[in-house]
mmCIF file of C-alpha atoms in Angstrom:
data_model
loop_
_atom_site.group_PDB
_atom_site.id
_atom_site.type_symbol
_atom_site.label_atom_id
_atom_site.label_comp_id
_atom_site.label_asym_id
_atom_site.label_seq_id
_atom_site.Cartn_x
_atom_site.Cartn_y
_atom_site.Cartn_z
ATOM 1 C CA UNK A 20 111.301 112.909 139.659
ATOM 2 C CA UNK A 21 110.872 113.562 135.936
ATOM 3 C CA UNK A 22 110.971 110.749 133.411
ATOM 4 C CA UNK A 23 114.503 110.773 131.884
ATOM 5 C CA UNK A 24 113.321 108.699 128.899
ATOM 6 C CA UNK A 25 110.798 110.968 127.244
ATOM 7 C CA UNK A 26 108.662 109.467 124.506
ATOM 8 C CA UNK A 27 109.429 105.892 125.555
ATOM 9 C CA UNK A 28 107.346 103.241 127.320
ATOM 10 C CA UNK A 29 109.044 100.308 129.049
ATOM 11 C CA UNK A 30 106.541 97.699 130.209
ATOM 12 C CA UNK A 31 109.257 95.416 131.618
ATOM 13 C CA UNK A 32 111.808 97.848 132.951
ATOM 14 C CA UNK A 33 113.758 100.766 131.506
ATOM 15 C CA UNK A 34 117.145 99.071 131.967
ATOM 16 C CA UNK A 35 118.938 102.416 131.661
ATOM 17 C CA UNK A 36 117.016 103.192 128.478
ATOM 18 C CA UNK A 37 117.895 99.893 126.793
ATOM 19 C CA UNK A 38 114.684 98.051 127.711
ATOM 20 C CA UNK A 39 111.910 96.930 125.383
ATOM 21 C CA UNK A 40 110.467 100.251 124.227
ATOM 22 C CA UNK A 41 106.840 99.833 123.173
ATOM 23 C CA UNK A 42 106.983 103.133 121.289
ATOM 24 C CA UNK A 43 109.904 102.181 119.057
ATOM 25 C CA UNK A 44 108.962 102.752 115.433
ATOM 26 C CA UNK A 45 105.630 104.344 116.367
ATOM 27 C CA UNK A 46 104.815 107.586 114.587
ATOM 28 C CA UNK A 47 103.354 110.055 117.086
ATOM 29 C CA UNK A 48 101.161 112.810 115.684
ATOM 30 C CA UNK A 49 100.105 114.442 118.949
ATOM 31 C CA UNK A 50 102.186 114.666 122.107
ATOM 32 C CA UNK A 51 102.584 116.878 125.141
ATOM 33 C CA UNK A 52 100.328 119.903 125.186
ATOM 34 C CA UNK A 53 98.985 119.003 121.717
ATOM 35 C CA UNK A 54 96.976 116.208 123.349
ATOM 36 C CA UNK A 55 93.681 117.904 124.131
ATOM 37 C CA UNK A 56 90.017 116.943 124.188
ATOM 38 C CA UNK A 57 89.442 119.127 121.128
ATOM 39 C CA UNK A 58 92.256 117.442 119.172
ATOM 40 C CA UNK A 59 90.962 114.003 120.155
ATOM 41 C CA UNK A 60 87.468 114.761 118.887
ATOM 42 C CA UNK A 61 88.721 116.435 115.695
ATOM 43 C CA UNK A 62 90.802 113.382 114.756
ATOM 44 C CA UNK A 63 87.760 111.117 115.044
ATOM 45 C CA UNK A 64 85.648 113.510 112.982
ATOM 46 C CA UNK A 65 88.366 114.228 110.385
ATOM 47 C CA UNK A 66 88.513 117.968 110.977
ATOM 48 C CA UNK A 67 91.915 119.517 110.319
ATOM 49 C CA UNK A 68 93.154 122.722 111.815
ATOM 50 C CA UNK A 69 94.574 125.250 109.313
ATOM 51 C CA UNK A 70 97.983 124.016 108.201
ATOM 52 C CA UNK A 71 97.542 120.436 109.386
ATOM 53 C CA UNK A 72 98.210 117.827 106.736
ATOM 54 C CA UNK A 73 100.099 120.249 104.485
ATOM 55 C CA UNK A 74 103.447 118.972 103.222
ATOM 56 C CA UNK A 75 105.181 122.273 103.860
ATOM 57 C CA UNK A 76 103.068 123.293 106.818
ATOM 58 C CA UNK A 77 104.128 123.598 110.429
ATOM 59 C CA UNK A 78 102.032 120.575 111.367
ATOM 60 C CA UNK A 79 102.539 117.752 108.879
ATOM 61 C CA UNK A 80 100.230 115.305 110.645
ATOM 62 C CA UNK A 81 97.534 113.901 108.419
ATOM 63 C CA UNK A 82 94.214 112.650 109.757
ATOM 64 C CA UNK A 83 93.318 109.008 109.109
ATOM 65 C CA UNK A 84 91.008 108.284 106.193
ATOM 66 C CA UNK A 85 87.872 106.662 107.542
ATOM 67 C CA UNK A 86 84.664 105.517 105.858
ATOM 68 C CA UNK A 87 81.865 102.980 106.303
ATOM 69 C CA UNK A 88 84.379 100.135 105.801
ATOM 70 C CA UNK A 89 86.815 101.276 108.519
ATOM 71 C CA UNK A 90 87.263 99.517 111.856
ATOM 72 C CA UNK A 91 88.273 102.040 114.531
ATOM 73 C CA UNK A 92 89.873 101.315 117.895
ATOM 74 C CA UNK A 93 89.735 104.001 120.604
ATOM 75 C CA UNK A 94 91.831 103.341 123.728
ATOM 76 C CA UNK A 95 91.810 105.563 126.815
ATOM 77 C CA UNK A 96 94.345 104.814 129.545
ATOM 78 C CA UNK A 97 95.254 107.075 132.446
ATOM 79 C CA UNK A 98 93.285 108.744 135.242
ATOM 80 C CA UNK A 99 89.497 108.747 135.222
ATOM 81 C CA UNK A 100 86.377 108.515 137.322
ATOM 82 C CA UNK A 101 82.618 108.292 137.101
ATOM 83 C CA UNK A 102 81.818 109.313 133.499
ATOM 84 C CA UNK A 103 85.034 111.292 132.919
ATOM 85 C CA UNK A 104 88.612 110.838 131.739
ATOM 86 C CA UNK A 105 91.412 113.324 132.429
ATOM 87 C CA UNK A 106 93.512 114.995 129.726
ATOM 88 C CA UNK A 107 96.770 116.512 131.010
ATOM 89 C CA UNK A 108 95.177 116.998 134.469
ATOM 90 C CA UNK A 109 93.761 120.217 133.040
ATOM 91 C CA UNK A 110 90.585 119.181 131.248
ATOM 92 C CA UNK A 111 88.237 116.236 131.093
ATOM 93 C CA UNK A 112 86.658 114.120 128.388
ATOM 94 C CA UNK A 113 83.126 113.231 129.470
ATOM 95 C CA UNK A 114 81.106 110.136 128.636
ATOM 96 C CA UNK A 115 78.600 112.306 126.766
ATOM 97 C CA UNK A 116 81.494 113.599 124.609
ATOM 98 C CA UNK A 117 82.255 110.002 123.623
ATOM 99 C CA UNK A 118 78.596 109.275 122.893
ATOM 100 C CA UNK A 119 78.282 112.461 120.840
ATOM 101 C CA UNK A 120 81.382 111.918 118.702
ATOM 102 C CA UNK A 121 80.433 108.290 118.003
ATOM 103 C CA UNK A 122 76.955 109.439 116.965
ATOM 104 C CA UNK A 123 78.446 111.994 114.585
ATOM 105 C CA UNK A 124 80.811 109.394 113.145
ATOM 106 C CA UNK A 125 77.845 107.083 112.553
ATOM 107 C CA UNK A 126 75.931 109.846 110.756
ATOM 108 C CA UNK A 127 79.029 110.708 108.690
ATOM 109 C CA UNK A 128 79.678 107.009 107.853
ATOM 110 C CA UNK A 129 83.143 107.157 109.354
ATOM 111 C CA UNK A 130 83.235 103.622 110.733
ATOM 112 C CA UNK A 131 82.106 100.055 110.202
ATOM 113 C CA UNK A 132 82.758 98.932 113.781
ATOM 114 C CA UNK A 133 84.331 100.643 116.790
ATOM 115 C CA UNK A 134 86.243 98.983 119.608
ATOM 116 C CA UNK A 135 86.181 101.362 122.586
ATOM 117 C CA UNK A 136 88.500 100.381 125.467
ATOM 118 C CA UNK A 137 88.815 102.397 128.661
ATOM 119 C CA UNK A 138 91.518 101.420 131.160
ATOM 120 C CA UNK A 139 90.956 103.768 134.101
ATOM 121 C CA UNK A 140 89.220 103.803 137.431
ATOM 122 C CA UNK A 141 85.437 103.390 136.939
ATOM 123 C CA UNK A 142 86.313 102.837 133.301
ATOM 124 C CA UNK A 143 83.121 101.265 132.011
ATOM 125 C CA UNK A 144 81.081 104.345 132.952
ATOM 126 C CA UNK A 145 82.617 106.074 129.915
ATOM 127 C CA UNK A 146 80.341 103.881 127.748
ATOM 128 C CA UNK A 147 77.156 104.690 129.639
ATOM 129 C CA UNK A 148 75.624 106.943 126.983
ATOM 130 C CA UNK A 149 76.680 105.257 123.740
ATOM 131 C CA UNK A 150 73.561 104.544 121.697
ATOM 132 C CA UNK A 151 74.826 103.925 118.135
ATOM 133 C CA UNK A 152 75.223 100.453 116.620
ATOM 134 C CA UNK A 153 78.371 98.369 116.172
ATOM 135 C CA UNK A 154 80.383 99.820 119.055
ATOM 136 C CA UNK A 155 82.102 97.221 121.254
ATOM 137 C CA UNK A 156 82.722 98.809 124.659
ATOM 138 C CA UNK A 157 85.140 97.409 127.248
ATOM 139 C CA UNK A 158 86.190 98.899 130.588
ATOM 140 C CA UNK A 159 88.835 97.597 132.992
ATOM 141 C CA UNK A 160 86.648 98.474 136.008
ATOM 142 C CA UNK A 161 82.996 99.141 136.842
ATOM 143 C CA UNK A 162 81.378 102.068 138.626
ATOM 144 C CA UNK A 163 82.942 102.723 142.057
ATOM 145 C CA UNK A 164 85.824 100.346 141.264
ATOM 146 C CA UNK A 165 89.514 101.116 140.832
ATOM 147 C CA UNK A 166 91.856 100.065 138.057
ATOM 148 C CA UNK A 167 95.338 99.412 139.404
ATOM 149 C CA UNK A 168 98.830 99.890 138.055
ATOM 150 C CA UNK A 169 100.942 96.785 137.553
ATOM 151 C CA UNK A 170 104.305 98.073 138.764
ATOM 152 C CA UNK A 171 106.536 101.115 138.827
ATOM 153 C CA UNK A 172 110.049 101.594 137.532
ATOM 154 C CA UNK A 173 112.454 103.487 139.800
ATOM 155 C CA UNK A 174 114.454 104.684 136.791
ATOM 156 C CA UNK A 175 111.345 106.157 135.181
ATOM 157 C CA UNK A 176 109.906 107.373 138.462
ATOM 158 C CA UNK A 177 106.306 106.322 137.891
ATOM 159 C CA UNK A 178 104.004 103.413 137.095
ATOM 160 C CA UNK A 179 104.670 102.127 133.605
ATOM 161 C CA UNK A 180 101.630 99.996 132.738
ATOM 162 C CA UNK A 181 98.225 99.109 134.157
ATOM 163 C CA UNK A 182 97.431 95.554 135.222
ATOM 164 C CA UNK A 183 94.649 95.169 132.680
ATOM 165 C CA UNK A 184 96.792 96.315 129.742
ATOM 166 C CA UNK A 185 99.703 94.170 130.898
ATOM 167 C CA UNK A 186 97.584 91.015 131.045
ATOM 168 C CA UNK A 187 96.546 91.474 127.401
ATOM 169 C CA UNK A 188 100.073 92.329 126.272
ATOM 170 C CA UNK A 189 101.571 89.320 128.083
ATOM 171 C CA UNK A 190 98.868 87.063 126.652
ATOM 172 C CA UNK A 191 99.738 87.994 123.077
ATOM 173 C CA UNK A 192 103.507 88.009 123.724
ATOM 174 C CA UNK A 193 103.439 84.532 125.298
ATOM 175 C CA UNK A 194 101.277 83.146 122.496
ATOM 176 C CA UNK A 195 103.651 84.591 119.895
ATOM 177 C CA UNK A 196 106.642 83.045 121.679
ATOM 178 C CA UNK A 197 105.034 79.603 121.799
ATOM 179 C CA UNK A 198 103.937 79.870 118.182
ATOM 180 C CA UNK A 199 107.357 81.000 116.976
ATOM 181 C CA UNK A 200 109.133 78.104 118.701
ATOM 182 C CA UNK A 201 106.687 75.542 117.346
ATOM 183 C CA UNK A 202 107.996 73.491 114.446
ATOM 184 C CA UNK A 203 104.557 73.190 112.890
ATOM 185 C CA UNK A 204 103.053 76.284 111.352
ATOM 186 C CA UNK A 205 99.548 75.783 112.687
ATOM 187 C CA UNK A 206 98.657 79.447 112.933
ATOM 188 C CA UNK A 207 99.065 80.864 109.457
ATOM 189 C CA UNK A 208 101.590 80.848 106.677
ATOM 190 C CA UNK A 209 100.148 83.712 104.664
ATOM 191 C CA UNK A 210 100.258 86.453 107.294
ATOM 192 C CA UNK A 211 103.087 88.919 107.634
ATOM 193 C CA UNK A 212 103.980 88.334 111.309
ATOM 194 C CA UNK A 213 103.519 85.865 114.149
ATOM 195 C CA UNK A 214 101.790 88.564 116.205
ATOM 196 C CA UNK A 215 99.080 89.065 113.592
ATOM 197 C CA UNK A 216 98.708 85.292 113.241
ATOM 198 C CA UNK A 217 98.084 85.003 116.990
ATOM 199 C CA UNK A 218 95.572 87.847 116.898
ATOM 200 C CA UNK A 219 93.684 86.052 114.139
ATOM 201 C CA UNK A 220 93.012 83.225 116.610
ATOM 202 C CA UNK A 221 91.981 85.279 119.670
ATOM 203 C CA UNK A 222 88.506 86.802 119.773
ATOM 204 C CA UNK A 223 87.660 90.070 121.513
ATOM 205 C CA UNK A 224 85.774 88.455 124.389
ATOM 206 C CA UNK A 225 88.521 85.996 125.283
ATOM 207 C CA UNK A 226 91.407 88.448 124.963
ATOM 208 C CA UNK A 227 89.795 91.537 126.495
ATOM 209 C CA UNK A 228 87.304 90.107 128.997
ATOM 210 C CA UNK A 229 87.511 86.416 129.908
ATOM 211 C CA UNK A 230 91.281 85.942 130.206
ATOM 212 C CA UNK A 231 91.944 89.210 132.115
ATOM 213 C CA UNK A 232 89.133 88.278 134.514
ATOM 214 C CA UNK A 233 90.215 84.667 135.094
ATOM 215 C CA UNK A 234 94.003 84.857 134.781
ATOM 216 C CA UNK A 235 94.845 88.475 135.531
ATOM 217 C CA UNK A 236 95.381 89.972 138.971
ATOM 218 C CA UNK A 237 93.270 93.047 138.343
ATOM 219 C CA UNK A 238 92.509 93.654 142.012
ATOM 220 C CA UNK A 239 90.003 92.270 144.480
ATOM 221 C CA UNK A 240 87.325 94.795 143.560
ATOM 222 C CA UNK A 241 87.996 95.200 139.830
ATOM 223 C CA UNK A 242 85.702 93.612 137.263
ATOM 224 C CA UNK A 243 85.860 94.045 133.495
ATOM 225 C CA UNK A 244 82.744 95.563 131.969
ATOM 226 C CA UNK A 245 81.765 94.942 128.356
ATOM 227 C CA UNK A 246 78.853 95.170 125.946
ATOM 228 C CA UNK A 247 78.086 94.206 122.361
ATOM 229 C CA UNK A 248 74.325 94.641 122.647
ATOM 230 C CA UNK A 249 73.982 96.885 119.572
ATOM 231 C CA UNK A 250 76.544 95.061 117.427
ATOM 232 C CA UNK A 251 75.893 92.870 114.404
ATOM 233 C CA UNK A 252 78.492 90.374 115.688
ATOM 234 C CA UNK A 253 79.110 89.105 119.188
ATOM 235 C CA UNK A 254 82.516 89.780 120.716
ATOM 236 C CA UNK A 255 83.398 86.082 120.688
ATOM 237 C CA UNK A 256 82.968 86.133 116.899
ATOM 238 C CA UNK A 257 85.357 89.031 116.258
ATOM 239 C CA UNK A 258 89.095 88.285 115.816
ATOM 240 C CA UNK A 259 91.435 90.555 117.760
ATOM 241 C CA UNK A 260 93.206 91.328 114.479
ATOM 242 C CA UNK A 261 90.094 93.092 113.157
ATOM 243 C CA UNK A 262 91.112 96.077 115.312
ATOM 244 C CA UNK A 263 94.754 95.525 116.255
ATOM 245 C CA UNK A 264 96.038 94.942 112.711
ATOM 246 C CA UNK A 265 95.435 96.186 109.203
ATOM 247 C CA UNK A 266 92.621 94.478 107.259
ATOM 248 C CA UNK A 267 93.460 91.100 105.746
ATOM 249 C CA UNK A 268 93.248 92.490 102.209
ATOM 250 C CA UNK A 269 95.685 95.276 103.086
ATOM 251 C CA UNK A 270 98.106 92.862 104.776
ATOM 252 C CA UNK A 271 98.024 90.567 101.752
ATOM 253 C CA UNK A 272 98.649 93.530 99.466
ATOM 254 C CA UNK A 273 101.627 94.617 101.566
ATOM 255 C CA UNK A 274 102.934 91.032 101.634
ATOM 256 C CA UNK A 275 102.791 90.818 97.836
ATOM 257 C CA UNK A 276 104.603 94.139 97.532
ATOM 258 C CA UNK A 277 107.366 92.974 99.879
ATOM 259 C CA UNK A 278 107.661 89.631 98.100
ATOM 260 C CA UNK A 279 107.816 91.391 94.731
ATOM 261 C CA UNK A 280 110.437 93.799 96.053
ATOM 262 C CA UNK A 281 112.457 90.897 97.481
ATOM 263 C CA UNK A 282 112.273 89.015 94.155
ATOM 264 C CA UNK A 283 113.274 92.129 92.239
ATOM 265 C CA UNK A 284 116.144 92.726 94.631
ATOM 266 C CA UNK A 285 117.340 89.138 94.244
ATOM 267 C CA UNK A 286 117.088 89.364 90.448
ATOM 268 C CA UNK A 287 118.992 92.626 90.442
ATOM 269 C CA UNK A 288 121.694 91.144 92.652
ATOM 270 C CA UNK A 289 122.081 88.125 90.346
ATOM 271 C CA UNK A 290 122.132 90.395 87.302
ATOM 272 C CA UNK A 291 124.748 92.619 88.855
ATOM 273 C CA UNK A 292 126.839 89.622 89.852
ATOM 274 C CA UNK A 293 126.713 88.127 86.329
ATOM 275 C CA UNK A 294 127.441 91.455 84.723
ATOM 276 C CA UNK A 295 130.378 92.091 87.002
ATOM 277 C CA UNK A 296 131.704 88.605 86.372
ATOM 278 C CA UNK A 297 131.448 89.072 82.596
ATOM 279 C CA UNK A 298 133.151 92.429 82.763
ATOM 280 C CA UNK A 299 135.948 90.877 84.795
ATOM 281 C CA UNK A 300 136.441 88.064 82.269
ATOM 282 C CA UNK A 301 136.435 90.457 79.320
ATOM 283 C CA UNK A 302 138.947 92.631 81.050
ATOM 284 C CA UNK A 303 141.233 89.646 81.645
ATOM 285 C CA UNK A 304 140.947 88.550 78.023
ATOM 286 C CA UNK A 305 141.470 91.898 76.370
ATOM 287 C CA UNK A 306 143.917 93.739 78.576
ATOM 288 C CA UNK A 307 147.449 92.409 78.869
ATOM 289 C CA UNK A 308 149.948 93.647 81.419
ATOM 290 C CA UNK A 309 152.115 96.384 79.953
ATOM 291 C CA UNK A 310 155.366 94.568 80.781
ATOM 292 C CA UNK A 311 154.271 91.456 78.843
ATOM 293 C CA UNK A 312 153.423 93.443 75.758
ATOM 294 C CA UNK A 313 156.652 95.441 75.775
ATOM 295 C CA UNK A 314 159.078 92.675 76.836
ATOM 296 C CA UNK A 315 157.814 89.891 74.593
ATOM 297 C CA UNK A 316 160.073 89.375 71.469
ATOM 298 C CA UNK A 317 157.116 87.994 69.517
ATOM 299 C CA UNK A 318 154.214 90.211 68.581
ATOM 300 C CA UNK A 319 150.925 88.418 68.037
ATOM 301 C CA UNK A 320 148.807 89.496 65.131
ATOM 302 C CA UNK A 321 145.095 88.942 65.671
ATOM 303 C CA UNK A 322 143.131 88.296 62.491
ATOM 304 C CA UNK A 323 139.518 87.173 62.628
ATOM 305 C CA UNK A 324 139.970 85.903 66.142
ATOM 306 C CA UNK A 325 142.920 83.526 65.281
ATOM 307 C CA UNK A 326 146.566 84.112 66.151
ATOM 308 C CA UNK A 327 149.758 83.149 64.228
ATOM 309 C CA UNK A 328 150.444 80.446 66.826
ATOM 310 C CA UNK A 329 147.077 78.842 66.040
ATOM 311 C CA UNK A 330 148.016 78.543 62.309
ATOM 312 C CA UNK A 331 151.442 77.060 63.073
ATOM 313 C CA UNK A 332 149.885 74.505 65.410
ATOM 314 C CA UNK A 333 147.318 73.419 62.797
ATOM 315 C CA UNK A 334 150.018 73.066 60.087
ATOM 316 C CA UNK A 335 152.220 71.002 62.405
ATOM 317 C CA UNK A 336 149.311 68.732 63.300
ATOM 318 C CA UNK A 337 148.462 68.129 59.610
ATOM 319 C CA UNK A 338 152.113 67.381 58.833
ATOM 320 C CA UNK A 339 152.291 64.879 61.676
ATOM 321 C CA UNK A 340 149.171 63.076 60.438
ATOM 322 C CA UNK A 341 150.579 62.810 56.850
ATOM 323 C CA UNK A 342 153.914 61.548 58.165
ATOM 324 C CA UNK A 343 152.304 58.837 60.261
ATOM 325 C CA UNK A 344 150.112 57.800 57.309
ATOM 326 C CA UNK A 345 153.139 57.459 55.016
ATOM 327 C CA UNK A 346 155.153 55.457 57.555
ATOM 328 C CA UNK A 347 152.269 53.079 58.181
ATOM 329 C CA UNK A 348 151.886 52.340 54.481
ATOM 330 C CA UNK A 349 155.591 51.541 54.075
ATOM 331 C CA UNK A 350 155.555 49.351 57.176
#
């Protein structure tokens, strides 16, 4: 059976295509037969093919800008084995390919820290040959161990998520739900979403190693492998948001832009409302219905903003005052 919902991932059921699609809003640069070992390595090294990244080119995908201040997360999930990971069931990415590309990235100053996660059978063997500093490696299973799928969806016709990935996703989702329903904002008031706020408070070791091992049903013979031996920080010192969200400075910049845009929008709306109201009032003051102007036996003459009726009223008022003054004196 072929998946009828191409390009979508439903971790909790397809529900006839109306389920929670994890790929909604995600921009995909490589899909289908474009996903190759060569493309994977070129993206990490910043090497475009001819035409890639051009506005008018056939391939408009642009490679990420990476330097010595960039945190990079590399996630492999699918079918694998001892020191290999399958691409499209036609070729394999080897553990020495990973070690080589990370070494080149280090020499080219294309990362500050790397989080390398492998969620496959014998997953942690993919990190066997990594020798460069500041690479956090995590694998959902050790050598000669399996990594199991969580469940399948009959509408999709295949397994939809691995147990290890699901444990982490459910952990963050549940924490976000509890945080969002809390009346006290104990997580953070300056961040742009509850998810990022939760990730600020989980460290890599707890979220990716300890909790999946102690609370996840990974399988009787599945153990999570991890190492931070060549890293300047230990995994329990690194917030999850360092790799799963934009840098704090970038998030704050985006927040300020959105707040400025919201303020400008509100100001524009108030300005438009006032302007429209003024225009309406002016129109009511200056434009008389045609029937009134034609049918009225008296024509008003406007001089310096005062009508004939205004002058008559003033004269009558003055006359009344003089009359009352005269009467009072005689009385």
